[in-house]
mmCIF file of N, CA and C in Angstrom:
data_model
loop_
_atom_site.group_PDB
_atom_site.id
_atom_site.type_symbol
_atom_site.label_atom_id
_atom_site.label_comp_id
_atom_site.label_asym_id
_atom_site.label_seq_id
_atom_site.Cartn_x
_atom_site.Cartn_y
_atom_site.Cartn_z
ATOM 1 N N MET A 20 7.328 9.364 -13.031
ATOM 2 C CA MET A 20 6.904 9.174 -11.666
ATOM 3 C C MET A 20 8.081 9.412 -10.734
ATOM 4 N N GLY A 21 8.387 10.636 -10.504
ATOM 5 C CA GLY A 21 9.471 10.962 -9.586
ATOM 6 C C GLY A 21 9.070 10.738 -8.153
ATOM 7 N N LEU A 22 10.041 10.687 -7.294
ATOM 8 C CA LEU A 22 9.764 10.459 -5.880
ATOM 9 C C LEU A 22 9.422 11.743 -5.149
ATOM 10 N N ASP A 23 9.564 12.909 -5.809
ATOM 11 C CA ASP A 23 9.305 14.165 -5.127
ATOM 12 C C ASP A 23 7.848 14.322 -4.712
ATOM 13 N N ASN A 24 6.925 13.661 -5.406
ATOM 14 C CA ASN A 24 5.518 13.742 -4.999
ATOM 15 C C ASN A 24 4.979 12.364 -4.623
ATOM 16 N N ALA A 25 5.847 11.490 -4.167
ATOM 17 C CA ALA A 25 5.456 10.110 -3.888
ATOM 18 C C ALA A 25 4.693 9.951 -2.589
ATOM 19 N N LEU A 26 4.772 10.916 -1.690
ATOM 20 C CA LEU A 26 4.139 10.766 -0.389
ATOM 21 C C LEU A 26 2.977 11.729 -0.237
ATOM 22 N N VAL A 27 1.938 11.257 0.382
ATOM 23 C CA VAL A 27 0.806 12.099 0.713
ATOM 24 C C VAL A 27 0.757 12.162 2.230
ATOM 25 N N PRO A 28 0.904 13.357 2.820
ATOM 26 C CA PRO A 28 0.925 13.449 4.283
ATOM 27 C C PRO A 28 -0.313 12.821 4.908
ATOM 28 N N VAL A 29 -0.119 12.257 6.098
ATOM 29 C CA VAL A 29 -1.194 11.571 6.803
ATOM 30 C C VAL A 29 -2.341 12.525 7.119
ATOM 31 N N ASP A 30 -2.031 13.778 7.443
ATOM 32 C CA ASP A 30 -3.089 14.703 7.846
ATOM 33 C C ASP A 30 -3.796 15.347 6.656
ATOM 34 N N GLU A 31 -3.380 15.047 5.428
ATOM 35 C CA GLU A 31 -4.046 15.574 4.251
ATOM 36 C C GLU A 31 -5.332 14.784 4.026
ATOM 37 N N PRO A 32 -6.451 15.455 3.765
ATOM 38 C CA PRO A 32 -7.733 14.755 3.676
ATOM 39 C C PRO A 32 -7.935 14.049 2.345
ATOM 40 N N THR A 33 -6.969 13.236 1.911
ATOM 41 C CA THR A 33 -7.100 12.562 0.634
ATOM 42 C C THR A 33 -7.339 11.069 0.770
ATOM 43 N N ALA A 34 -7.309 10.540 1.967
ATOM 44 C CA ALA A 34 -7.582 9.120 2.134
ATOM 45 C C ALA A 34 -9.031 8.854 1.752
ATOM 46 N N SER A 35 -9.266 7.682 1.254
ATOM 47 C CA SER A 35 -10.574 7.326 0.738
ATOM 48 C C SER A 35 -11.662 7.493 1.792
ATOM 49 N N SER A 36 -12.789 8.028 1.352
ATOM 50 C CA SER A 36 -13.922 8.152 2.262
ATOM 51 C C SER A 36 -15.008 7.151 1.892
ATOM 52 N N GLY A 37 -14.673 6.223 0.996
ATOM 53 C CA GLY A 37 -15.615 5.214 0.550
ATOM 54 C C GLY A 37 -15.773 4.112 1.575
ATOM 55 N N PRO A 38 -16.062 2.922 1.088
ATOM 56 C CA PRO A 38 -16.259 1.793 2.001
ATOM 57 C C PRO A 38 -14.978 1.495 2.773
ATOM 58 N N PRO A 39 -15.103 0.806 3.900
ATOM 59 C CA PRO A 39 -13.920 0.481 4.691
ATOM 60 C C PRO A 39 -12.937 -0.372 3.878
ATOM 61 N N LEU A 40 -11.672 -0.213 4.191
ATOM 62 C CA LEU A 40 -10.643 -1.004 3.525
ATOM 63 C C LEU A 40 -10.713 -2.448 4.004
ATOM 64 N N PRO A 41 -10.376 -3.397 3.129
ATOM 65 C CA PRO A 41 -10.352 -4.795 3.571
ATOM 66 C C PRO A 41 -9.220 -5.040 4.566
ATOM 67 N N VAL A 42 -9.480 -5.845 5.567
ATOM 68 C CA VAL A 42 -8.469 -6.187 6.566
ATOM 69 C C VAL A 42 -7.504 -7.193 5.938
ATOM 70 N N VAL A 43 -6.211 -6.853 5.945
ATOM 71 C CA VAL A 43 -5.194 -7.744 5.394
ATOM 72 C C VAL A 43 -4.355 -8.397 6.502
ATOM 73 N N LEU A 44 -4.350 -7.789 7.687
ATOM 74 C CA LEU A 44 -3.688 -8.379 8.858
ATOM 75 C C LEU A 44 -4.608 -8.149 10.058
ATOM 76 N N PRO A 45 -5.333 -9.196 10.492
ATOM 77 C CA PRO A 45 -6.228 -9.033 11.641
ATOM 78 C C PRO A 45 -5.431 -8.815 12.929
ATOM 79 N N SER A 46 -6.029 -8.155 13.891
ATOM 80 C CA SER A 46 -5.341 -7.855 15.155
ATOM 81 C C SER A 46 -4.969 -9.132 15.913
ATOM 82 N N THR A 47 -5.721 -10.212 15.707
ATOM 83 C CA THR A 47 -5.386 -11.471 16.374
ATOM 84 C C THR A 47 -4.075 -12.053 15.847
ATOM 85 N N THR A 48 -3.769 -11.797 14.587
ATOM 86 C CA THR A 48 -2.514 -12.251 13.989
ATOM 87 C C THR A 48 -1.392 -11.266 14.276
ATOM 88 N N GLY A 49 -1.704 -9.965 14.296
ATOM 89 C CA GLY A 49 -0.708 -8.908 14.448
ATOM 90 C C GLY A 49 -0.449 -8.487 15.884
ATOM 91 N N GLN A 50 -0.720 -9.338 16.855
ATOM 92 C CA GLN A 50 -0.498 -9.034 18.270
ATOM 93 C C GLN A 50 -1.091 -7.673 18.660
ATOM 94 N N GLY A 51 -2.302 -7.403 18.174
ATOM 95 C CA GLY A 51 -2.994 -6.164 18.507
ATOM 96 C C GLY A 51 -2.938 -5.117 17.412
ATOM 97 N N LEU A 52 -2.047 -5.275 16.451
ATOM 98 C CA LEU A 52 -1.978 -4.357 15.316
ATOM 99 C C LEU A 52 -2.855 -4.894 14.199
ATOM 100 N N GLN A 53 -3.791 -4.073 13.734
ATOM 101 C CA GLN A 53 -4.628 -4.461 12.597
ATOM 102 C C GLN A 53 -4.286 -3.560 11.432
ATOM 103 N N ILE A 54 -4.109 -4.171 10.251
ATOM 104 C CA ILE A 54 -3.801 -3.419 9.034
ATOM 105 C C ILE A 54 -4.885 -3.699 8.010
ATOM 106 N N SER A 55 -5.412 -2.629 7.453
ATOM 107 C CA SER A 55 -6.381 -2.713 6.360
ATOM 108 C C SER A 55 -5.769 -1.959 5.183
ATOM 109 N N ALA A 56 -5.922 -2.498 3.971
ATOM 110 C CA ALA A 56 -5.267 -1.848 2.833
ATOM 111 C C ALA A 56 -5.901 -2.248 1.514
ATOM 112 N N GLN A 57 -5.639 -1.408 0.503
ATOM 113 C CA GLN A 57 -6.135 -1.675 -0.841
ATOM 114 C C GLN A 57 -5.443 -0.742 -1.820
ATOM 115 N N LEU A 58 -5.148 -1.250 -3.019
ATOM 116 C CA LEU A 58 -4.639 -0.390 -4.081
ATOM 117 C C LEU A 58 -5.778 0.484 -4.581
ATOM 118 N N VAL A 59 -5.490 1.769 -4.814
ATOM 119 C CA VAL A 59 -6.478 2.704 -5.339
ATOM 120 C C VAL A 59 -5.815 3.549 -6.424
ATOM 121 N N ARG A 60 -6.622 4.151 -7.263
ATOM 122 C CA ARG A 60 -6.120 5.045 -8.306
ATOM 123 C C ARG A 60 -6.749 6.412 -8.113
ATOM 124 N N ARG A 61 -5.903 7.448 -8.099
ATOM 125 C CA ARG A 61 -6.363 8.836 -7.956
ATOM 126 C C ARG A 61 -5.580 9.722 -8.911
ATOM 127 N N ASP A 62 -6.281 10.427 -9.756
ATOM 128 C CA ASP A 62 -5.665 11.392 -10.676
ATOM 129 C C ASP A 62 -4.496 10.781 -11.451
ATOM 130 N N GLY A 63 -4.688 9.568 -11.961
ATOM 131 C CA GLY A 63 -3.683 8.926 -12.790
ATOM 132 C C GLY A 63 -2.545 8.264 -12.030
ATOM 133 N N GLN A 64 -2.573 8.272 -10.712
ATOM 134 C CA GLN A 64 -1.507 7.696 -9.891
ATOM 135 C C GLN A 64 -2.069 6.538 -9.071
ATOM 136 N N ILE A 65 -1.288 5.462 -8.936
ATOM 137 C CA ILE A 65 -1.692 4.325 -8.093
ATOM 138 C C ILE A 65 -1.096 4.520 -6.705
ATOM 139 N N TYR A 66 -1.944 4.326 -5.708
ATOM 140 C CA TYR A 66 -1.533 4.434 -4.299
ATOM 141 C C TYR A 66 -1.896 3.159 -3.572
ATOM 142 N N TYR A 67 -1.205 2.914 -2.468
ATOM 143 C CA TYR A 67 -1.604 1.864 -1.542
ATOM 144 C C TYR A 67 -2.256 2.596 -0.379
ATOM 145 N N ASP A 68 -3.580 2.502 -0.295
ATOM 146 C CA ASP A 68 -4.355 3.132 0.769
ATOM 147 C C ASP A 68 -4.289 2.173 1.956
ATOM 148 N N ILE A 69 -3.661 2.612 3.033
ATOM 149 C CA ILE A 69 -3.377 1.698 4.136
ATOM 150 C C ILE A 69 -3.740 2.324 5.480
ATOM 151 N N SER A 70 -4.374 1.528 6.328
ATOM 152 C CA SER A 70 -4.816 1.980 7.639
ATOM 153 C C SER A 70 -4.223 1.070 8.719
ATOM 154 N N PHE A 71 -3.742 1.690 9.787
ATOM 155 C CA PHE A 71 -3.172 0.966 10.927
ATOM 156 C C PHE A 71 -4.015 1.249 12.152
ATOM 157 N N GLU A 72 -4.378 0.203 12.904
ATOM 158 C CA GLU A 72 -5.115 0.356 14.152
ATOM 159 C C GLU A 72 -4.306 -0.296 15.265
ATOM 160 N N ASN A 73 -4.001 0.483 16.297
ATOM 161 C CA ASN A 73 -3.195 -0.014 17.409
ATOM 162 C C ASN A 73 -4.097 -0.503 18.533
ATOM 163 N N GLY A 74 -4.209 -1.821 18.655
ATOM 164 C CA GLY A 74 -4.973 -2.430 19.740
ATOM 165 C C GLY A 74 -4.071 -2.939 20.851
ATOM 166 N N THR A 75 -2.804 -2.527 20.846
ATOM 167 C CA THR A 75 -1.865 -2.958 21.888
ATOM 168 C C THR A 75 -1.939 -2.000 23.071
ATOM 169 N N HIS A 76 -1.134 -2.250 24.086
ATOM 170 C CA HIS A 76 -1.096 -1.383 25.269
ATOM 171 C C HIS A 76 0.055 -0.394 25.208
ATOM 172 N N GLY A 77 0.793 -0.372 24.088
ATOM 173 C CA GLY A 77 1.928 0.532 23.966
ATOM 174 C C GLY A 77 1.898 1.303 22.657
ATOM 175 N N VAL A 78 2.768 2.298 22.576
ATOM 176 C CA VAL A 78 2.887 3.112 21.358
ATOM 177 C C VAL A 78 3.603 2.285 20.290
ATOM 178 N N LEU A 79 3.127 2.373 19.049
ATOM 179 C CA LEU A 79 3.793 1.737 17.912
ATOM 180 C C LEU A 79 4.315 2.838 16.993
ATOM 181 N N ASP A 80 5.592 2.751 16.604
ATOM 182 C CA ASP A 80 6.165 3.770 15.724
ATOM 183 C C ASP A 80 7.227 3.149 14.817
ATOM 184 N N GLY A 81 7.774 3.966 13.924
ATOM 185 C CA GLY A 81 8.824 3.515 13.025
ATOM 186 C C GLY A 81 8.339 2.527 11.971
ATOM 187 N N PHE A 82 7.163 2.758 11.419
ATOM 188 C CA PHE A 82 6.601 1.835 10.435
ATOM 189 C C PHE A 82 7.382 1.867 9.120
ATOM 190 N N MET A 83 7.622 0.675 8.564
ATOM 191 C CA MET A 83 8.275 0.504 7.271
ATOM 192 C C MET A 83 7.492 -0.539 6.481
ATOM 193 N N ILE A 84 7.602 -0.457 5.137
ATOM 194 C CA ILE A 84 6.868 -1.389 4.277
ATOM 195 C C ILE A 84 7.769 -1.857 3.151
ATOM 196 N N GLN A 85 7.564 -3.110 2.726
ATOM 197 C CA GLN A 85 8.327 -3.692 1.615
ATOM 198 C C GLN A 85 7.377 -4.565 0.805
ATOM 199 N N PHE A 86 7.469 -4.453 -0.517
ATOM 200 C CA PHE A 86 6.647 -5.267 -1.406
ATOM 201 C C PHE A 86 7.527 -6.297 -2.099
ATOM 202 N N ASN A 87 7.063 -7.544 -2.138
ATOM 203 C CA ASN A 87 7.790 -8.601 -2.811
ATOM 204 C C ASN A 87 7.670 -8.400 -4.324
ATOM 205 N N LYS A 88 8.518 -9.066 -5.095
ATOM 206 C CA LYS A 88 8.406 -9.009 -6.552
ATOM 207 C C LYS A 88 7.000 -9.425 -6.948
ATOM 208 N N ASN A 89 6.459 -8.745 -7.972
ATOM 209 C CA ASN A 89 5.091 -9.022 -8.386
ATOM 210 C C ASN A 89 4.934 -8.807 -9.873
ATOM 211 N N THR A 90 3.836 -9.279 -10.438
ATOM 212 C CA THR A 90 3.575 -9.230 -11.871
ATOM 213 C C THR A 90 3.697 -7.832 -12.448
ATOM 214 N N PHE A 91 3.219 -6.822 -11.738
ATOM 215 C CA PHE A 91 3.194 -5.471 -12.267
ATOM 216 C C PHE A 91 4.428 -4.662 -11.892
ATOM 217 N N GLY A 92 5.323 -5.258 -11.123
ATOM 218 C CA GLY A 92 6.535 -4.542 -10.724
ATOM 219 C C GLY A 92 6.239 -3.397 -9.774
ATOM 220 N N LEU A 93 5.160 -3.498 -9.011
ATOM 221 C CA LEU A 93 4.795 -2.430 -8.079
ATOM 222 C C LEU A 93 5.743 -2.392 -6.895
ATOM 223 N N ALA A 94 6.142 -1.186 -6.537
ATOM 224 C CA ALA A 94 6.992 -0.972 -5.372
ATOM 225 C C ALA A 94 6.590 0.358 -4.742
ATOM 226 N N ALA A 95 6.969 0.549 -3.492
ATOM 227 C CA ALA A 95 6.675 1.815 -2.807
ATOM 228 C C ALA A 95 7.454 2.940 -3.479
ATOM 229 N N GLY A 96 6.787 4.071 -3.667
ATOM 230 C CA GLY A 96 7.428 5.232 -4.270
ATOM 231 C C GLY A 96 8.199 6.065 -3.267
ATOM 232 N N GLY A 97 8.220 5.660 -2.026
ATOM 233 C CA GLY A 97 8.920 6.389 -0.967
ATOM 234 C C GLY A 97 8.673 5.690 0.357
ATOM 235 N N PRO A 98 9.228 6.227 1.433
ATOM 236 C CA PRO A 98 9.015 5.593 2.739
ATOM 237 C C PRO A 98 7.572 5.766 3.222
ATOM 238 N N LEU A 99 7.143 4.837 4.035
ATOM 239 C CA LEU A 99 5.813 4.883 4.630
ATOM 240 C C LEU A 99 5.788 5.975 5.699
ATOM 241 N N GLN A 100 4.816 6.858 5.637
ATOM 242 C CA GLN A 100 4.698 7.975 6.576
ATOM 243 C C GLN A 100 3.512 7.743 7.516
ATOM 244 N N VAL A 101 3.817 7.208 8.689
ATOM 245 C CA VAL A 101 2.785 6.945 9.692
ATOM 246 C C VAL A 101 3.246 7.547 11.011
ATOM 247 N N PRO A 102 2.417 8.375 11.641
ATOM 248 C CA PRO A 102 2.812 8.956 12.929
ATOM 249 C C PRO A 102 2.818 7.878 14.014
ATOM 250 N N PRO A 103 3.491 8.126 15.145
ATOM 251 C CA PRO A 103 3.417 7.172 16.255
ATOM 252 C C PRO A 103 1.950 6.928 16.632
ATOM 253 N N LEU A 104 1.607 5.655 16.793
ATOM 254 C CA LEU A 104 0.230 5.287 17.124
ATOM 255 C C LEU A 104 0.106 5.007 18.612
ATOM 256 N N GLN A 105 -0.680 5.820 19.290
ATOM 257 C CA GLN A 105 -0.976 5.609 20.706
ATOM 258 C C GLN A 105 -1.914 4.410 20.837
ATOM 259 N N PRO A 106 -1.932 3.750 21.987
ATOM 260 C CA PRO A 106 -2.866 2.635 22.182
ATOM 261 C C PRO A 106 -4.307 3.072 21.895
ATOM 262 N N GLY A 107 -5.015 2.258 21.129
ATOM 263 C CA GLY A 107 -6.404 2.555 20.802
ATOM 264 C C GLY A 107 -6.583 3.529 19.650
ATOM 265 N N SER A 108 -5.514 4.020 19.048
ATOM 266 C CA SER A 108 -5.647 4.987 17.952
ATOM 267 C C SER A 108 -5.396 4.321 16.603
ATOM 268 N N SER A 109 -5.685 5.075 15.547
ATOM 269 C CA SER A 109 -5.467 4.571 14.197
ATOM 270 C C SER A 109 -4.961 5.701 13.308
ATOM 271 N N ALA A 110 -4.387 5.324 12.186
ATOM 272 C CA ALA A 110 -3.910 6.294 11.199
ATOM 273 C C ALA A 110 -4.093 5.676 9.821
ATOM 274 N N ARG A 111 -4.379 6.536 8.851
ATOM 275 C CA ARG A 111 -4.566 6.085 7.476
ATOM 276 C C ARG A 111 -3.739 6.975 6.564
ATOM 277 N N THR A 112 -3.086 6.379 5.584
ATOM 278 C CA THR A 112 -2.230 7.140 4.683
ATOM 279 C C THR A 112 -2.286 6.560 3.283
ATOM 280 N N LEU A 113 -1.869 7.356 2.321
ATOM 281 C CA LEU A 113 -1.748 6.912 0.939
ATOM 282 C C LEU A 113 -0.265 6.854 0.593
ATOM 283 N N LEU A 114 0.195 5.707 0.127
ATOM 284 C CA LEU A 114 1.578 5.523 -0.280
ATOM 285 C C LEU A 114 1.612 5.420 -1.798
ATOM 286 N N ALA A 115 2.270 6.371 -2.451
ATOM 287 C CA ALA A 115 2.381 6.332 -3.909
ATOM 288 C C ALA A 115 3.178 5.104 -4.322
ATOM 289 N N MET A 116 2.738 4.482 -5.393
ATOM 290 C CA MET A 116 3.398 3.279 -5.905
ATOM 291 C C MET A 116 4.063 3.599 -7.240
ATOM 292 N N VAL A 117 5.154 2.892 -7.539
ATOM 293 C CA VAL A 117 5.842 3.027 -8.819
ATOM 294 C C VAL A 117 5.836 1.672 -9.516
ATOM 295 N N PHE A 118 5.945 1.700 -10.860
ATOM 296 C CA PHE A 118 5.922 0.497 -11.687
ATOM 297 C C PHE A 118 7.321 0.026 -12.047
ATOM 298 N N SER A 119 7.396 -1.221 -12.459
ATOM 299 C CA SER A 119 8.585 -1.830 -13.066
ATOM 300 C C SER A 119 9.825 -1.790 -12.194
ATOM 301 N N GLN A 120 9.661 -1.727 -10.893
ATOM 302 C CA GLN A 120 10.790 -1.732 -9.983
ATOM 303 C C GLN A 120 11.080 -3.130 -9.453
ATOM 304 N N ASN A 121 10.101 -3.984 -9.501
ATOM 305 C CA ASN A 121 10.129 -5.225 -8.744
ATOM 306 C C ASN A 121 9.438 -6.352 -9.514
ATOM 307 N N VAL A 122 9.712 -6.482 -10.818
ATOM 308 C CA VAL A 122 8.957 -7.400 -11.669
ATOM 309 C C VAL A 122 9.288 -8.859 -11.353
ATOM 310 N N SER A 123 8.237 -9.657 -11.239
ATOM 311 C CA SER A 123 8.366 -11.081 -10.942
ATOM 312 C C SER A 123 8.229 -11.890 -12.228
ATOM 313 N N PRO A 124 9.149 -12.823 -12.453
ATOM 314 C CA PRO A 124 8.979 -13.699 -13.616
ATOM 315 C C PRO A 124 7.885 -14.724 -13.339
ATOM 316 N N GLY A 125 7.435 -15.384 -14.376
ATOM 317 C CA GLY A 125 6.450 -16.445 -14.187
ATOM 318 C C GLY A 125 5.053 -16.024 -14.587
ATOM 319 N N ALA A 126 4.112 -16.880 -14.270
ATOM 320 C CA ALA A 126 2.713 -16.651 -14.634
ATOM 321 C C ALA A 126 2.177 -15.398 -13.943
ATOM 322 N N PRO A 127 1.451 -14.558 -14.669
ATOM 323 C CA PRO A 127 0.906 -13.334 -14.061
ATOM 324 C C PRO A 127 -0.179 -13.648 -13.035
ATOM 325 N N ASN A 128 -0.216 -12.828 -11.991
ATOM 326 C CA ASN A 128 -1.300 -12.892 -11.011
ATOM 327 C C ASN A 128 -1.405 -11.520 -10.348
ATOM 328 N N SER A 129 -2.488 -11.293 -9.657
ATOM 329 C CA SER A 129 -2.727 -9.987 -9.036
ATOM 330 C C SER A 129 -2.378 -9.962 -7.557
ATOM 331 N N LEU A 130 -1.687 -10.989 -7.079
ATOM 332 C CA LEU A 130 -1.335 -11.070 -5.667
ATOM 333 C C LEU A 130 -0.172 -10.140 -5.340
ATOM 334 N N LEU A 131 -0.333 -9.374 -4.295
ATOM 335 C CA LEU A 131 0.700 -8.460 -3.818
ATOM 336 C C LEU A 131 1.129 -8.949 -2.438
ATOM 337 N N GLN A 132 2.395 -9.379 -2.313
ATOM 338 C CA GLN A 132 2.913 -9.852 -1.030
ATOM 339 C C GLN A 132 3.616 -8.683 -0.347
ATOM 340 N N VAL A 133 3.240 -8.443 0.911
ATOM 341 C CA VAL A 133 3.664 -7.249 1.624
ATOM 342 C C VAL A 133 4.277 -7.620 2.973
ATOM 343 N N ALA A 134 5.295 -6.864 3.364
ATOM 344 C CA ALA A 134 5.887 -6.997 4.704
ATOM 345 C C ALA A 134 5.842 -5.629 5.367
ATOM 346 N N VAL A 135 5.366 -5.574 6.609
ATOM 347 C CA VAL A 135 5.299 -4.324 7.375
ATOM 348 C C VAL A 135 6.020 -4.538 8.695
ATOM 349 N N LYS A 136 6.802 -3.555 9.090
ATOM 350 C CA LYS A 136 7.581 -3.622 10.335
ATOM 351 C C LYS A 136 7.387 -2.331 11.102
ATOM 352 N N ASN A 137 7.440 -2.418 12.417
ATOM 353 C CA ASN A 137 7.523 -1.224 13.257
ATOM 354 C C ASN A 137 8.594 -1.481 14.314
ATOM 355 N N ASN A 138 8.904 -0.473 15.121
ATOM 356 C CA ASN A 138 10.004 -0.597 16.089
ATOM 357 C C ASN A 138 9.711 -1.513 17.271
ATOM 358 N N GLN A 139 8.450 -1.832 17.510
ATOM 359 C CA GLN A 139 8.093 -2.601 18.694
ATOM 360 C C GLN A 139 7.720 -4.055 18.411
ATOM 361 N N GLN A 140 7.507 -4.420 17.166
ATOM 362 C CA GLN A 140 7.000 -5.749 16.842
ATOM 363 C C GLN A 140 7.860 -6.418 15.763
ATOM 364 N N PRO A 141 7.632 -7.716 15.553
ATOM 365 C CA PRO A 141 8.338 -8.393 14.461
ATOM 366 C C PRO A 141 7.787 -7.957 13.102
ATOM 367 N N VAL A 142 8.380 -8.450 12.053
ATOM 368 C CA VAL A 142 7.880 -8.171 10.701
ATOM 369 C C VAL A 142 6.590 -8.955 10.495
ATOM 370 N N TRP A 143 5.580 -8.274 9.958
ATOM 371 C CA TRP A 143 4.300 -8.926 9.652
ATOM 372 C C TRP A 143 4.206 -9.102 8.146
ATOM 373 N N TYR A 144 3.853 -10.306 7.703
ATOM 374 C CA TYR A 144 3.708 -10.618 6.286
ATOM 375 C C TYR A 144 2.243 -10.873 5.974
ATOM 376 N N PHE A 145 1.798 -10.341 4.848
ATOM 377 C CA PHE A 145 0.435 -10.622 4.401
ATOM 378 C C PHE A 145 0.366 -10.509 2.889
ATOM 379 N N SER A 146 -0.696 -11.058 2.322
ATOM 380 C CA SER A 146 -0.946 -10.979 0.880
ATOM 381 C C SER A 146 -2.202 -10.167 0.651
ATOM 382 N N ASP A 147 -2.155 -9.389 -0.414
ATOM 383 C CA ASP A 147 -3.281 -8.540 -0.776
ATOM 384 C C ASP A 147 -3.581 -8.785 -2.247
ATOM 385 N N LYS A 148 -4.813 -9.133 -2.556
ATOM 386 C CA LYS A 148 -5.191 -9.360 -3.951
ATOM 387 C C LYS A 148 -5.475 -8.002 -4.586
ATOM 388 N N GLY A 149 -4.578 -7.571 -5.469
ATOM 389 C CA GLY A 149 -4.716 -6.267 -6.122
ATOM 390 C C GLY A 149 -5.928 -6.214 -7.030
ATOM 391 N N LEU A 150 -6.555 -5.061 -7.077
ATOM 392 C CA LEU A 150 -7.708 -4.855 -7.949
ATOM 393 C C LEU A 150 -7.204 -4.370 -9.305
ATOM 394 N N LEU A 151 -7.511 -5.116 -10.348
ATOM 395 C CA LEU A 151 -6.950 -4.819 -11.666
ATOM 396 C C LEU A 151 -7.399 -3.483 -12.240
ATOM 397 N N HIS A 152 -8.548 -2.979 -11.865
ATOM 398 C CA HIS A 152 -9.030 -1.726 -12.457
ATOM 399 C C HIS A 152 -8.129 -0.532 -12.126
ATOM 400 N N VAL A 153 -7.308 -0.618 -11.077
ATOM 401 C CA VAL A 153 -6.428 0.503 -10.736
ATOM 402 C C VAL A 153 -5.325 0.696 -11.772
ATOM 403 N N PHE A 154 -5.077 -0.305 -12.610
ATOM 404 C CA PHE A 154 -4.033 -0.195 -13.619
ATOM 405 C C PHE A 154 -4.522 0.467 -14.903
ATOM 406 N N PHE A 155 -5.808 0.703 -15.005
ATOM 407 C CA PHE A 155 -6.374 1.322 -16.195
ATOM 408 C C PHE A 155 -6.546 2.816 -15.987
ATOM 409 N N GLY A 156 -6.320 3.592 -17.056
ATOM 410 C CA GLY A 156 -6.512 5.038 -16.985
ATOM 411 C C GLY A 156 -7.975 5.380 -16.817
ATOM 412 N N GLU A 157 -8.213 6.510 -16.186
ATOM 413 C CA GLU A 157 -9.589 6.927 -15.932
ATOM 414 C C GLU A 157 -10.358 7.163 -17.225
ATOM 415 N N ASP A 158 -9.666 7.602 -18.294
ATOM 416 C CA ASP A 158 -10.346 7.907 -19.546
ATOM 417 C C ASP A 158 -10.393 6.715 -20.502
ATOM 418 N N GLY A 159 -9.764 5.594 -20.125
ATOM 419 C CA GLY A 159 -9.777 4.403 -20.958
ATOM 420 C C GLY A 159 -8.780 4.429 -22.095
ATOM 421 N N LYS A 160 -8.013 5.501 -22.240
ATOM 422 C CA LYS A 160 -7.043 5.623 -23.329
ATOM 423 C C LYS A 160 -5.663 5.211 -22.852
ATOM 424 N N MET A 161 -4.843 4.774 -23.825
ATOM 425 C CA MET A 161 -3.469 4.389 -23.502
ATOM 426 C C MET A 161 -2.580 4.726 -24.699
ATOM 427 N N GLU A 162 -1.458 5.341 -24.443
ATOM 428 C CA GLU A 162 -0.496 5.631 -25.498
ATOM 429 C C GLU A 162 0.040 4.317 -26.062
ATOM 430 N N ARG A 163 0.383 4.323 -27.342
ATOM 431 C CA ARG A 163 0.892 3.129 -28.002
ATOM 432 C C ARG A 163 2.115 2.563 -27.289
ATOM 433 N N THR A 164 3.055 3.412 -26.897
ATOM 434 C CA THR A 164 4.275 2.938 -26.240
ATOM 435 C C THR A 164 3.966 2.288 -24.886
ATOM 436 N N SER A 165 3.004 2.848 -24.169
ATOM 437 C CA SER A 165 2.605 2.238 -22.888
ATOM 438 C C SER A 165 1.985 0.878 -23.102
ATOM 439 N N PHE A 166 1.157 0.767 -24.144
ATOM 440 C CA PHE A 166 0.524 -0.511 -24.442
ATOM 441 C C PHE A 166 1.572 -1.573 -24.773
ATOM 442 N N LEU A 167 2.574 -1.196 -25.573
ATOM 443 C CA LEU A 167 3.605 -2.153 -25.978
ATOM 444 C C LEU A 167 4.481 -2.575 -24.808
ATOM 445 N N GLU A 168 4.630 -1.715 -23.806
ATOM 446 C CA GLU A 168 5.409 -2.079 -22.611
ATOM 447 C C GLU A 168 4.670 -3.146 -21.835
#
């Protein structure tokens, strides 16, 4: 999982067209910024499908993301690529995730603790309950070495 293909451009039509993403940071908590997100699996790769909605009166830019240590060691595979958000606009992107970068000791759980920052607002913290099916291969098979890891 190299970082050379870790980012999917925002204008590429690969964001999910399924049901709406769950809201993880409501606009009432985010001072007008609403974030919806969910882990997804596409072509053997895990992504964080994330949508930003700007309900403020100003432009929001310079978005960054950080994941806390977690059971699966999930971390961002590269920087978050979000264009400047004009008031009333939204953007959705897929952020490739990598494994074993951020492993948390202790009892396993599917909770993903996330911090998001932009140039105009404070850091926003939220928790996202990861969907376990994204960790399974599409064909149901697993190499012996992967299983033992």
